[in-house]
Coordinates of C-alpha atoms in Angstrom, one line a residue:
X1 CA 58.4 107.8 75.9
X2 CA 58.0 104.1 75.5
X3 CA 56.2 102.8 72.5
X4 CA 53.3 100.8 73.9
X5 CA 50.5 99.4 71.9
X6 CA 48.0 102.3 71.7
X7 CA 45.0 100.0 72.1
X8 CA 46.6 98.7 75.4
X9 CA 47.3 102.3 76.5
X10 CA 43.6 103.4 76.1
X11 CA 42.3 100.0 77.2
X12 CA 40.1 99.4 74.1
X13 CA 39.6 96.5 71.8
X14 CA 41.2 96.5 68.3
X15 CA 37.7 96.8 66.7
X16 CA 36.6 99.6 69.0
X17 CA 34.5 102.3 67.4
X18 CA 35.7 105.9 67.1
X19 CA 33.3 106.9 69.9
X20 CA 34.6 104.2 72.2
X21 CA 38.2 105.3 71.5
X22 CA 37.3 109.0 72.2
X23 CA 35.6 108.1 75.5
X24 CA 38.5 106.0 76.6
X25 CA 41.0 108.8 75.9
X26 CA 38.8 111.4 77.7
X27 CA 38.7 109.2 80.8
X28 CA 42.5 108.7 80.8
X29 CA 43.1 112.4 80.2
X30 CA 40.9 113.5 83.0
X31 CA 42.5 111.0 85.4
X32 CA 46.1 112.0 84.6
X33 CA 45.6 115.7 83.8
X34 CA 48.4 117.9 85.3
X35 CA 46.0 120.2 87.0
X36 CA 44.6 117.2 89.0
X37 CA 48.1 115.8 89.6
X38 CA 50.4 118.8 90.2
X39 CA 54.1 117.9 90.3
X40 CA 53.4 114.2 89.5
X41 CA 55.8 113.3 86.7
X42 CA 54.4 109.8 86.4
X43 CA 50.9 111.2 85.9
X44 CA 52.1 113.7 83.3
X45 CA 53.9 110.9 81.4
X46 CA 50.6 108.9 81.4
X47 CA 48.8 112.0 80.2
X48 CA 51.2 112.3 77.3
X49 CA 51.2 108.6 76.5
X50 CA 47.4 108.6 76.3
X51 CA 47.4 111.6 73.9
X52 CA 50.0 109.9 71.7
X53 CA 47.9 106.7 71.6
X54 CA 44.8 108.8 70.7
X55 CA 46.7 110.6 68.0
X56 CA 47.1 107.3 66.3
X57 CA 43.7 105.7 66.9
X58 CA 41.6 108.8 66.2
X59 CA 43.2 109.1 62.7
X60 CA 42.0 106.5 60.2
X61 CA 45.2 106.7 58.1
X62 CA 47.5 106.4 61.1
X63 CA 45.4 103.7 62.7
X64 CA 45.4 101.6 59.5
X65 CA 49.2 102.1 59.2
X66 CA 49.7 101.0 62.8
X67 CA 47.4 98.0 62.4
X68 CA 49.6 96.8 59.5
X69 CA 53.1 97.7 60.5
X70 CA 53.1 98.5 64.2
X71 CA 55.6 101.0 65.6
X72 CA 58.4 99.6 63.5
X73 CA 56.8 100.3 60.0
X74 CA 57.9 103.0 57.6
X75 CA 56.9 106.5 58.9
X76 CA 56.1 105.3 62.5
X77 CA 59.3 106.7 64.0
X78 CA 60.3 110.2 65.0
X79 CA 58.6 112.7 62.8
X80 CA 56.2 110.0 61.5
X81 CA 53.0 108.5 62.9
X82 CA 52.5 108.4 66.6
X83 CA 55.7 110.3 67.5
X84 CA 56.0 110.0 71.3
X85 CA 57.5 113.5 71.6
X86 CA 54.2 115.3 72.0
X87 CA 54.4 118.2 74.5
X88 CA 51.6 119.8 76.4
X89 CA 51.1 122.5 73.8
X90 CA 50.7 119.9 71.1
X91 CA 48.2 117.9 73.2
X92 CA 46.0 120.9 74.2
X93 CA 46.1 122.5 70.7
X94 CA 45.2 119.2 68.9
X95 CA 42.8 117.5 71.4
X96 CA 41.5 120.3 73.6
X97 CA 38.1 120.4 71.9
X98 CA 37.4 116.8 72.8
X99 CA 36.4 118.0 76.3
X100 CA 33.9 120.6 75.0
X101 CA 35.9 123.5 76.2
X102 CA 36.8 122.1 79.6
X103 CA 40.4 121.6 78.5
X104 CA 41.7 124.3 76.3
X105 CA 45.0 124.8 74.5
X106 CA 46.9 126.3 77.4
X107 CA 46.2 125.3 81.0
X108 CA 48.1 126.8 83.8
X109 CA 51.4 124.9 83.7
X110 CA 50.6 123.6 80.3
X111 CA 52.4 126.4 78.5
X112 CA 51.2 128.4 75.5
X113 CA 52.5 130.5 72.7
X114 CA 52.2 131.0 69.0
X115 CA 51.3 127.9 67.1
X116 CA 53.6 126.8 64.3
X117 CA 51.5 126.1 61.2
X118 CA 52.2 123.1 59.1
X119 CA 51.2 122.7 55.5
X120 CA 49.0 119.8 54.4
X121 CA 50.5 116.5 53.2
X122 CA 50.6 115.3 49.7
X123 CA 50.0 111.7 48.7
X124 CA 51.4 110.1 45.5
X125 CA 51.6 106.5 44.2
X126 CA 54.9 105.2 42.9
X127 CA 55.2 102.0 40.8
X128 CA 58.3 99.9 41.3
X129 CA 59.6 96.9 39.3
X130 CA 60.7 93.8 41.2
X131 CA 64.3 94.7 40.3
X132 CA 63.9 98.1 41.9
X133 CA 62.4 96.6 45.0
X134 CA 65.2 94.1 45.2
X135 CA 68.0 96.6 44.8
X136 CA 66.5 99.9 46.0
X137 CA 66.1 102.8 43.6
X138 CA 66.5 106.5 43.2
X139 CA 63.4 108.0 41.7
X140 CA 62.2 111.5 40.7
X141 CA 58.6 112.3 41.3
X142 CA 56.8 115.2 39.7
X143 CA 54.2 116.7 42.0
X144 CA 52.0 119.8 42.0
X145 CA 52.1 121.5 45.4
X146 CA 51.2 124.8 47.1
X147 CA 54.2 127.2 47.6
X148 CA 54.4 130.6 49.0
X149 CA 53.7 133.1 46.2
X150 CA 56.4 135.5 45.2
X151 CA 55.1 138.8 46.4
X152 CA 52.8 137.5 49.2
X153 CA 53.3 139.4 52.4
X154 CA 52.2 138.7 56.0
X155 CA 51.5 141.0 59.0
X156 CA 50.9 140.4 62.7
X157 CA 47.4 139.4 63.4
X158 CA 45.4 142.2 65.0
X159 CA 43.0 139.8 66.8
X160 CA 45.6 138.0 68.9
X161 CA 48.5 140.5 68.6
X162 CA 50.7 137.8 67.0
X163 CA 50.4 135.2 69.8
X164 CA 48.2 132.9 67.8
X165 CA 45.9 132.4 70.7
X166 CA 43.1 134.1 72.6
X167 CA 42.8 133.4 76.4
X168 CA 39.8 133.3 78.7
X169 CA 38.9 132.0 82.2
X170 CA 36.3 129.3 82.4
X171 CA 34.6 127.4 85.2
X172 CA 34.7 123.7 84.6
X173 CA 34.0 120.5 86.6
X174 CA 37.7 120.7 87.7
X175 CA 37.3 124.2 89.0
X176 CA 38.2 127.6 87.5
X177 CA 40.8 127.3 84.7
X178 CA 42.5 129.5 82.3
X179 CA 41.9 128.2 78.8
X180 CA 43.6 129.1 75.6
X181 CA 41.9 128.8 72.2
X182 CA 43.4 129.1 68.7
X183 CA 42.9 132.5 67.3
X184 CA 39.9 132.4 64.8
X185 CA 41.4 135.1 62.6
X186 CA 44.9 133.6 61.9
X187 CA 44.2 130.0 63.0
X188 CA 47.1 130.1 65.4
X189 CA 49.8 131.4 63.0
X190 CA 50.0 134.8 64.5
X191 CA 50.1 136.4 61.1
X192 CA 47.6 137.1 58.4
X193 CA 48.0 137.8 54.7
X194 CA 48.5 141.6 54.1
X195 CA 49.3 141.3 50.4
X196 CA 48.6 138.5 48.0
X197 CA 50.9 137.5 45.1
X198 CA 49.2 137.4 41.7
X199 CA 47.3 134.2 41.2
X200 CA 47.6 133.2 44.9
X201 CA 44.8 131.9 47.2
X202 CA 43.5 133.6 50.3
X203 CA 46.6 132.3 52.2
X204 CA 49.0 133.7 49.7
X205 CA 49.9 130.3 48.2
X206 CA 50.1 129.4 44.5
X207 CA 50.3 126.0 42.8
X208 CA 53.6 125.0 41.3
X209 CA 55.0 121.8 39.7
X210 CA 58.2 120.5 41.3
X211 CA 60.4 117.4 40.9
X212 CA 61.2 115.6 44.2
X213 CA 64.1 113.2 44.2
X214 CA 63.6 110.3 46.6
X215 CA 65.6 107.2 47.5
X216 CA 63.6 104.0 47.9
X217 CA 65.1 101.4 50.2
X218 CA 65.3 97.8 49.1
X219 CA 62.6 95.4 50.3
X220 CA 59.6 97.6 50.2
X221 CA 56.1 96.0 49.7
X222 CA 52.9 96.9 48.0
X223 CA 50.9 99.3 50.0
X224 CA 53.7 100.6 52.2
X225 CA 53.9 104.3 52.7
X226 CA 57.1 106.3 53.0
X227 CA 57.3 109.9 54.3
X228 CA 59.5 112.5 52.6
X229 CA 59.6 115.1 55.2
X230 CA 59.0 118.7 54.3
X231 CA 58.1 118.1 50.6
X232 CA 54.3 118.6 51.0
X233 CA 52.4 121.8 50.6
X234 CA 53.8 125.0 52.1
X235 CA 52.2 126.6 55.1
X236 CA 51.2 130.3 55.1
X237 CA 52.7 132.9 57.5
X238 CA 56.2 131.3 57.7
X239 CA 55.0 127.9 58.8
X240 CA 56.7 124.6 58.0
X241 CA 55.7 122.6 54.9
X242 CA 53.8 119.3 55.1
X243 CA 55.2 115.9 54.0
X244 CA 55.1 114.0 50.8
X245 CA 53.5 110.5 51.4
X246 CA 54.7 108.0 48.8
X247 CA 52.5 104.9 48.5
X248 CA 54.3 101.9 46.9
X249 CA 52.7 100.0 44.0
X250 CA 54.4 96.9 42.8
X251 CA 54.5 96.2 39.1
X252 CA 53.6 92.6 38.2
X253 CA 56.5 90.5 37.0
X254 CA 55.8 88.3 33.9
X255 CA 57.4 85.2 35.4
X256 CA 58.0 85.6 39.1
X257 CA 55.3 85.8 41.8
X258 CA 56.1 87.4 45.2
X259 CA 55.2 86.1 48.6
X260 CA 56.8 88.3 51.2
X261 CA 60.6 88.0 50.8
X262 CA 60.2 84.8 48.8
X263 CA 59.7 84.4 45.0
X264 CA 58.0 81.6 43.1
X265 CA 58.3 80.5 39.5
X266 CA 56.4 77.7 37.7
X267 CA 58.2 75.8 35.0
X268 CA 56.9 73.0 32.6
X269 CA 59.1 70.3 31.4
X270 CA 58.4 67.5 29.0
X271 CA 58.1 63.8 29.9
X272 CA 61.5 62.9 28.5
X273 CA 63.3 65.6 30.6
X274 CA 61.4 64.5 33.7
X275 CA 62.4 60.8 33.1
X276 CA 66.0 61.3 31.9
X277 CA 66.9 64.5 33.7
X278 CA 67.9 67.8 32.2
X279 CA 69.3 71.3 32.8
X280 CA 67.0 74.3 32.5
X281 CA 67.2 78.0 32.9
X282 CA 65.0 79.9 35.4
X283 CA 64.5 83.7 35.7
X284 CA 65.9 85.6 38.6
X285 CA 65.0 89.2 39.6
X286 CA 68.1 90.1 37.5
X287 CA 69.4 87.6 35.0
X288 CA 68.9 83.8 35.0
X289 CA 70.1 80.7 36.8
X290 CA 70.7 77.1 35.6
X291 CA 69.1 74.4 37.6
X292 CA 69.3 70.6 37.3
X293 CA 66.3 68.5 36.8
X294 CA 67.1 65.1 38.3
X295 CA 66.1 61.9 36.5
X296 CA 62.7 60.7 37.6
X297 CA 61.4 64.1 38.7
X298 CA 57.7 64.1 39.4
X299 CA 55.2 66.9 38.7
X300 CA 54.7 69.3 41.7
X301 CA 58.4 68.9 42.6
X302 CA 59.8 72.1 44.1
X303 CA 63.4 73.3 43.8
X304 CA 64.7 75.9 46.3
X305 CA 67.3 78.5 45.3
X306 CA 68.5 79.9 48.7
X307 CA 69.1 83.6 48.9
X308 CA 67.6 84.3 45.4
X309 CA 64.5 86.1 46.7
X310 CA 64.1 89.6 48.0
X311 CA 65.9 91.4 50.9
X312 CA 64.1 92.4 54.1
X313 CA 63.3 96.0 54.5
X314 CA 64.7 95.8 58.1
X315 CA 67.9 93.9 56.9
X316 CA 66.8 90.6 58.3
X317 CA 68.1 88.4 55.6
X318 CA 67.3 87.4 52.1
X319 CA 64.3 85.4 50.8
X320 CA 64.5 82.3 48.5
X321 CA 63.3 81.5 45.0
X322 CA 61.1 78.4 44.8
X323 CA 60.9 76.7 41.4
X324 CA 57.8 74.6 41.0
X325 CA 58.1 71.9 38.4
X326 CA 55.2 70.6 36.4
X327 CA 55.5 67.7 33.9
X328 CA 53.7 68.6 30.6
X329 CA 51.5 65.9 29.2
X330 CA 51.4 66.2 25.4
X331 CA 48.0 66.7 23.8
X332 CA 48.7 66.7 20.0
X333 CA 50.8 63.6 19.1
X334 CA 51.8 62.5 15.7
X335 CA 51.1 59.0 14.5
X336 CA 54.7 57.9 15.1
X337 CA 54.7 59.5 18.5
X338 CA 51.6 57.6 19.5
X339 CA 53.0 54.4 18.2
X340 CA 56.1 54.8 20.3
X341 CA 54.1 55.5 23.4
X342 CA 51.9 52.5 22.7
X343 CA 55.0 50.3 22.8
X344 CA 56.1 51.9 26.1
X345 CA 52.6 51.9 27.7
X346 CA 53.0 48.4 29.2
X347 CA 56.8 48.6 29.7
X348 CA 57.8 47.9 33.3
X349 CA 59.7 51.2 33.6
X350 CA 56.5 53.2 32.7
X351 CA 54.4 51.7 35.5
X352 CA 53.7 54.0 38.5
X353 CA 55.8 53.1 41.5
X354 CA 55.3 55.9 44.0
X355 CA 57.6 56.0 47.0
X356 CA 57.3 57.8 50.3
X357 CA 59.0 60.9 48.7
X358 CA 56.1 61.2 46.2
X359 CA 53.4 63.1 48.1
X360 CA 49.9 62.7 46.9
X361 CA 47.2 65.4 46.7
X362 CA 46.0 65.1 50.3
X363 CA 49.6 65.1 51.7
X364 CA 50.3 68.4 49.8
X365 CA 47.0 69.9 51.2
X366 CA 48.1 68.9 54.7
X367 CA 51.4 70.6 54.2
X368 CA 49.8 73.7 52.8
X369 CA 47.5 74.2 55.8
X370 CA 50.0 73.0 58.4
X371 CA 48.0 69.9 59.6

C-alpha cells in the first residue's frame, strides 16, 4: 500500500481531536467496507488504507512519532509504526469495537482464526556521547522483562475450543452479519495457563534481567526512538514477544553545540591575536583541528570547517563545524599595560574603520531571521 499522509487519508486537520479522528475513520470504514462493496478491490484497499491511517492517529505515541518524522523516521517502516501491511483480521480484531458491535472481528469474507498474541513493548532511554552519535555505536542495554516461566504449561481454551474467537450473528444497519469477537477467556490466544511456574504471574510469566546488544546508527538525534524487534516482554501461550523501544538521549558536549547536522564552537582570542593574526586549535568530535585567525579579525567573525559536523541518519551528507570568534577585551590591566594602550589610543591604526564586510548588529539580526 502507498504511504499517504494519514491526516489526508481520513480528511482531518493536524490538530483534530481524538473524537474527530474516530468519527472520520468510522465514516471511511462504512463507505469502503467489503460487505458493502463485494469484489471491489479498490474499495478494499481504501478500507485498509483508512485502518492504517487510524492505527497511527488513534495512538498518541505513534501520532507524535509520525508528526515529527513522517513515514521515513526510525521505526515507521515495515514492522514499525503505521505498517501498511494490515490484513482484514488485523483491522477487525483491532478496531471492530469502534462500531459498537456492528463490525466484529470476522465478517463474512473478512476471514478469522486464532489470534497471535504479542507481548507488551518495553521502553528504555539510552545516553550517547557526540562521538558515539557521529560514528555509530554498539551498546549493551540491561532490561528487566517478562519471560515465559520454566515449568509454565498451557492448554487449549475450553471456551473457544482453541480458535481464540467466539462467533455470533447480529442484525446491524448493514443487514444481518456474522461477527466474531475475541474470546473473553483466553483473550484470543486459544490457550490458557494450565500450570504456572514458581513465582510466575497469572499468565505464566516471570520477570528476568537480560542484556540486549544493539547497534546504534550514526546521526541519531535527541528524542528519536529505535525499535529492537522481539526484545520486549514475552507473550503467553506461545505468542510473539513485544519490541524494545530505545529513546535516544544526547549527552551535552563541554565545547560543541549541536544544531541538526552542524556543530558550533565559540572561541575567545585576545586583541593582539585579532590584530596580528594567529593560529589556534579548536575541538572536533574526535581530536582537534588548527585554524588560522587572519590579521584584522573582528569579533563575531565565523569560520566554517566543511564536513567536520555530524553525518545524516539517512546518509545525506555531512554537516559542518562553525567556529564563532569573539575578541576578548581585557578587564584587569597592569599599570604598564594601561600606559601602552594609552599611547595607542589615538594611533591612526587603532581608529575604527568598518568596511562593508564588517556587519553591524542589525545586519546580523537580519541574517539570523532571513530578512
